XYZ file of N, CA, C and O in Angstrom:
320
model
N 99.418 43.322 72.665
C 99.139 42.925 74.015
C 100.399 42.881 74.860
O 101.457 43.408 74.518
N 100.288 42.233 75.935
C 101.372 42.158 76.913
C 102.601 41.430 76.360
O 103.732 41.796 76.646
N 102.364 40.392 75.573
C 103.463 39.593 75.021
C 104.381 40.449 74.139
O 105.602 40.344 74.226
N 103.779 41.302 73.317
C 104.564 42.168 72.432
C 105.369 43.183 73.240
O 106.506 43.490 72.911
N 104.760 43.701 74.296
C 105.450 44.672 75.148
C 106.642 44.038 75.853
O 107.724 44.623 75.914
N 106.442 42.820 76.372
C 107.547 42.098 77.008
C 108.683 41.858 76.022
O 109.855 42.049 76.360
N 108.324 41.464 74.818
C 109.343 41.202 73.797
C 110.100 42.489 73.448
O 111.312 42.454 73.227
N 109.395 43.604 73.435
C 110.030 44.889 73.145
C 111.057 45.239 74.218
O 112.187 45.626 73.904
N 110.684 45.098 75.481
C 111.612 45.422 76.569
C 112.756 44.419 76.657
O 113.888 44.784 76.978
N 112.478 43.148 76.345
C 113.551 42.152 76.311
C 114.562 42.497 75.217
O 115.773 42.400 75.422
N 114.069 42.911 74.058
C 114.948 43.319 72.968
C 115.749 44.558 73.318
O 116.940 44.661 72.990
N 115.105 45.492 74.013
C 115.806 46.702 74.447
C 116.908 46.362 75.445
O 118.003 46.934 75.408
N 116.629 45.411 76.327
C 117.642 44.984 77.299
C 118.814 44.329 76.585
O 119.980 44.597 76.900
N 118.521 43.484 75.622
C 119.578 42.814 74.852
C 120.462 43.855 74.172
O 121.690 43.763 74.185
N 119.837 44.845 73.598
C 120.574 45.913 72.920
C 121.406 46.721 73.918
O 122.557 47.066 73.647
N 120.827 47.009 75.074
C 121.530 47.799 76.089
C 122.774 47.070 76.604
O 123.775 47.702 76.952
N 122.721 45.744 76.636
C 123.849 44.968 77.139
C 125.015 44.935 76.161
O 126.134 44.624 76.547
N 124.765 45.275 74.915
C 125.834 45.272 73.913
C 126.709 46.516 73.991
O 127.847 46.492 73.541
N 126.184 47.595 74.540
C 126.924 48.853 74.591
C 127.437 49.158 75.977
O 127.292 48.369 76.914
N 128.033 50.321 76.092
C 128.534 50.767 77.391
C 127.585 51.857 77.891
O 127.507 52.941 77.313
N 126.823 51.536 78.926
C 125.842 52.468 79.464
C 125.622 52.159 80.936
O 126.161 51.183 81.470
N 124.805 52.971 81.569
C 124.488 52.717 82.974
C 123.703 51.412 83.112
O 123.804 50.731 84.137
N 122.950 51.048 82.084
C 122.204 49.788 82.130
C 123.153 48.596 82.073
O 122.927 47.587 82.744
N 124.209 48.706 81.296
C 125.216 47.640 81.248
C 125.927 47.534 82.593
O 126.185 46.437 83.097
N 126.220 48.677 83.194
C 126.857 48.691 84.517
C 125.953 48.020 85.542
O 126.415 47.225 86.371
N 124.659 48.322 85.474
C 123.673 47.714 86.367
C 123.664 46.196 86.191
O 123.692 45.445 87.170
N 123.667 45.736 84.939
C 123.710 44.303 84.629
C 124.983 43.672 85.220
O 124.920 42.620 85.860
N 126.129 44.317 85.007
C 127.398 43.786 85.513
C 127.390 43.681 87.037
O 127.926 42.723 87.605
N 126.768 44.648 87.710
C 126.667 44.608 89.172
C 125.818 43.424 89.622
O 126.162 42.733 90.589
N 124.715 43.202 88.924
C 123.850 42.064 89.267
C 124.590 40.745 89.069
O 124.489 39.836 89.900
N 125.322 40.630 87.964
C 126.087 39.407 87.691
C 127.181 39.202 88.735
O 127.417 38.069 89.165
N 127.822 40.300 89.162
C 128.882 40.198 90.170
C 128.328 39.706 91.505
O 129.042 39.068 92.286
N 127.047 39.987 91.759
C 126.397 39.525 92.986
C 125.895 38.092 92.860
O 125.264 37.566 93.785
N 126.146 37.464 91.703
C 125.798 36.059 91.539
C 124.494 35.785 90.820
O 124.064 34.631 90.744
N 123.851 36.797 90.277
C 122.600 36.576 89.564
C 122.879 35.947 88.200
O 123.849 36.298 87.540
N 122.024 35.020 87.799
C 122.163 34.367 86.500
C 121.930 35.375 85.381
O 121.208 36.352 85.552
N 122.516 35.082 84.214
C 122.394 35.980 83.061
C 120.942 36.296 82.725
O 120.568 37.457 82.555
N 120.117 35.259 82.636
C 118.730 35.440 82.219
C 117.967 36.339 83.204
O 117.213 37.227 82.788
N 118.170 36.114 84.496
C 117.487 36.930 85.505
C 118.003 38.361 85.503
O 117.232 39.314 85.668
N 119.309 38.528 85.315
C 119.892 39.870 85.275
C 119.388 40.626 84.051
O 119.083 41.823 84.129
N 119.261 39.933 82.939
C 118.749 40.566 81.714
C 117.294 40.977 81.902
O 116.880 42.059 81.472
N 116.510 40.151 82.572
C 115.116 40.498 82.867
C 115.046 41.714 83.794
O 114.168 42.556 83.646
N 115.975 41.798 84.743
C 116.013 42.956 85.643
C 116.311 44.231 84.848
O 115.739 45.292 85.124
N 117.188 44.132 83.870
C 117.492 45.280 83.006
C 116.248 45.650 82.196
O 115.923 46.830 82.059
N 115.525 44.658 81.697
C 114.301 44.916 80.940
C 113.272 45.633 81.818
O 112.619 46.591 81.374
N 113.144 45.197 83.081
C 112.214 45.860 84.003
C 112.649 47.291 84.287
O 111.820 48.197 84.392
N 113.971 47.502 84.404
C 114.483 48.850 84.654
C 114.186 49.758 83.450
O 113.807 50.923 83.624
N 114.330 49.230 82.247
C 114.011 50.006 81.042
C 112.518 50.353 81.040
O 112.140 51.482 80.733
N 111.674 49.396 81.405
C 110.236 49.654 81.473
C 109.940 50.748 82.495
O 109.127 51.646 82.245
N 110.615 50.689 83.621
C 110.436 51.698 84.664
C 110.875 53.080 84.182
O 110.201 54.087 84.429
N 111.987 53.130 83.486
C 112.492 54.387 82.935
C 111.490 54.944 81.921
O 111.180 56.142 81.937
N 110.972 54.085 81.056
C 109.990 54.518 80.049
C 108.741 55.090 80.709
O 108.230 56.136 80.291
N 108.260 54.426 81.732
C 107.076 54.911 82.439
C 107.343 56.276 83.075
O 106.526 57.190 82.987
N 108.499 56.413 83.690
C 108.866 57.679 84.317
C 108.954 58.814 83.287
O 108.483 59.921 83.523
N 109.547 58.521 82.144
C 109.666 59.517 81.076
C 108.274 59.936 80.593
O 108.009 61.127 80.398
N 107.392 58.966 80.429
C 106.038 59.273 79.958
C 105.265 60.084 80.998
O 104.576 61.042 80.658
N 105.391 59.728 82.279
C 104.662 60.432 83.330
C 105.160 61.861 83.518
O 104.375 62.779 83.724
N 106.493 62.028 83.486
C 107.086 63.329 83.791
C 107.364 64.187 82.566
O 107.721 65.359 82.701
N 107.239 63.612 81.385
C 107.495 64.365 80.166
C 108.942 64.816 80.044
O 109.219 65.902 79.552
N 109.872 63.969 80.492
C 111.293 64.309 80.450
C 112.013 63.469 79.400
O 111.434 62.554 78.833
N 113.278 63.785 79.187
C 114.120 63.007 78.283
C 115.003 62.081 79.097
O 115.297 62.349 80.261
N 115.474 61.003 78.470
C 116.354 60.060 79.147
C 117.739 60.670 79.333
O 118.299 61.265 78.421
N 118.274 60.529 80.542
C 119.622 60.998 80.861
C 120.383 59.805 81.440
O 120.101 59.357 82.554
N 121.347 59.294 80.691
C 122.090 58.106 81.103
C 122.883 58.335 82.391
O 123.234 57.390 83.078
N 123.147 59.573 82.738
C 123.939 59.885 83.930
C 123.078 60.403 85.080
O 123.594 60.973 86.036
N 121.766 60.188 85.015
C 120.844 60.700 86.018
C 121.169 60.211 87.428
O 121.245 61.001 88.366
N 121.382 58.912 87.589
C 121.644 58.361 88.925
C 122.938 58.907 89.508
O 123.022 59.193 90.696
N 123.940 59.061 88.660
C 125.218 59.629 89.100
C 125.023 61.060 89.598
O 125.548 61.442 90.646
N 124.249 61.845 88.878
C 123.971 63.227 89.273
C 123.191 63.263 90.584
O 123.454 64.103 91.440
N 122.234 62.346 90.741
C 121.446 62.283 91.971
C 122.327 61.973 93.176
O 122.155 62.536 94.246
N 123.293 61.045 92.999
C 124.209 60.713 94.095
C 125.045 61.919 94.495
O 125.247 62.184 95.680
N 125.531 62.657 93.491
C 126.325 63.858 93.782
C 125.496 64.891 94.532
O 125.974 65.498 95.485
N 124.255 65.096 94.105
C 123.386 66.053 94.771
C 123.116 65.664 96.208
O 123.126 66.510 97.109
N 122.868 64.376 96.447
C 122.585 63.939 97.816
C 123.813 64.066 98.708
O 123.704 64.398 99.880
N 125.008 63.844 98.142
C 126.238 64.032 98.921
C 126.430 65.505 99.273
O 126.870 65.829 100.363
N 126.098 66.381 98.341
C 126.232 67.817 98.590
C 125.256 68.247 99.703
O 125.614 69.039 100.556
N 124.043 67.704 99.694
C 123.067 68.058 100.709
C 123.513 67.576 102.084
O 123.301 68.237 103.082
N 124.144 66.415 102.134
C 124.606 65.851 103.403
C 125.749 66.684 103.968
O 125.810 66.947 105.162
N 126.661 67.124 103.098
C 127.830 67.871 103.574
C 127.510 69.314 103.933
O 128.293 69.985 104.566
N 126.338 69.802 103.555
C 125.966 71.192 103.841
C 125.401 71.320 105.210
O 124.964 70.609 105.918
């Protein structure tokens, strides 16, 4: 049920915070803005859930540098 799914994403967030990734960077940004640890960790869990849903809907693979690539593309479009 829902409880197991929440626990899965919470565990994934905990794991993501231990390594160096875009999710850890996202967490650090939230903390720098003054968000409490628990709320920032929940935000990371929600982001992981969102990423999972997107992967399932689009049939794509996870790319840790996706947002960075998107920013570069949008800058290129603006300068053209």
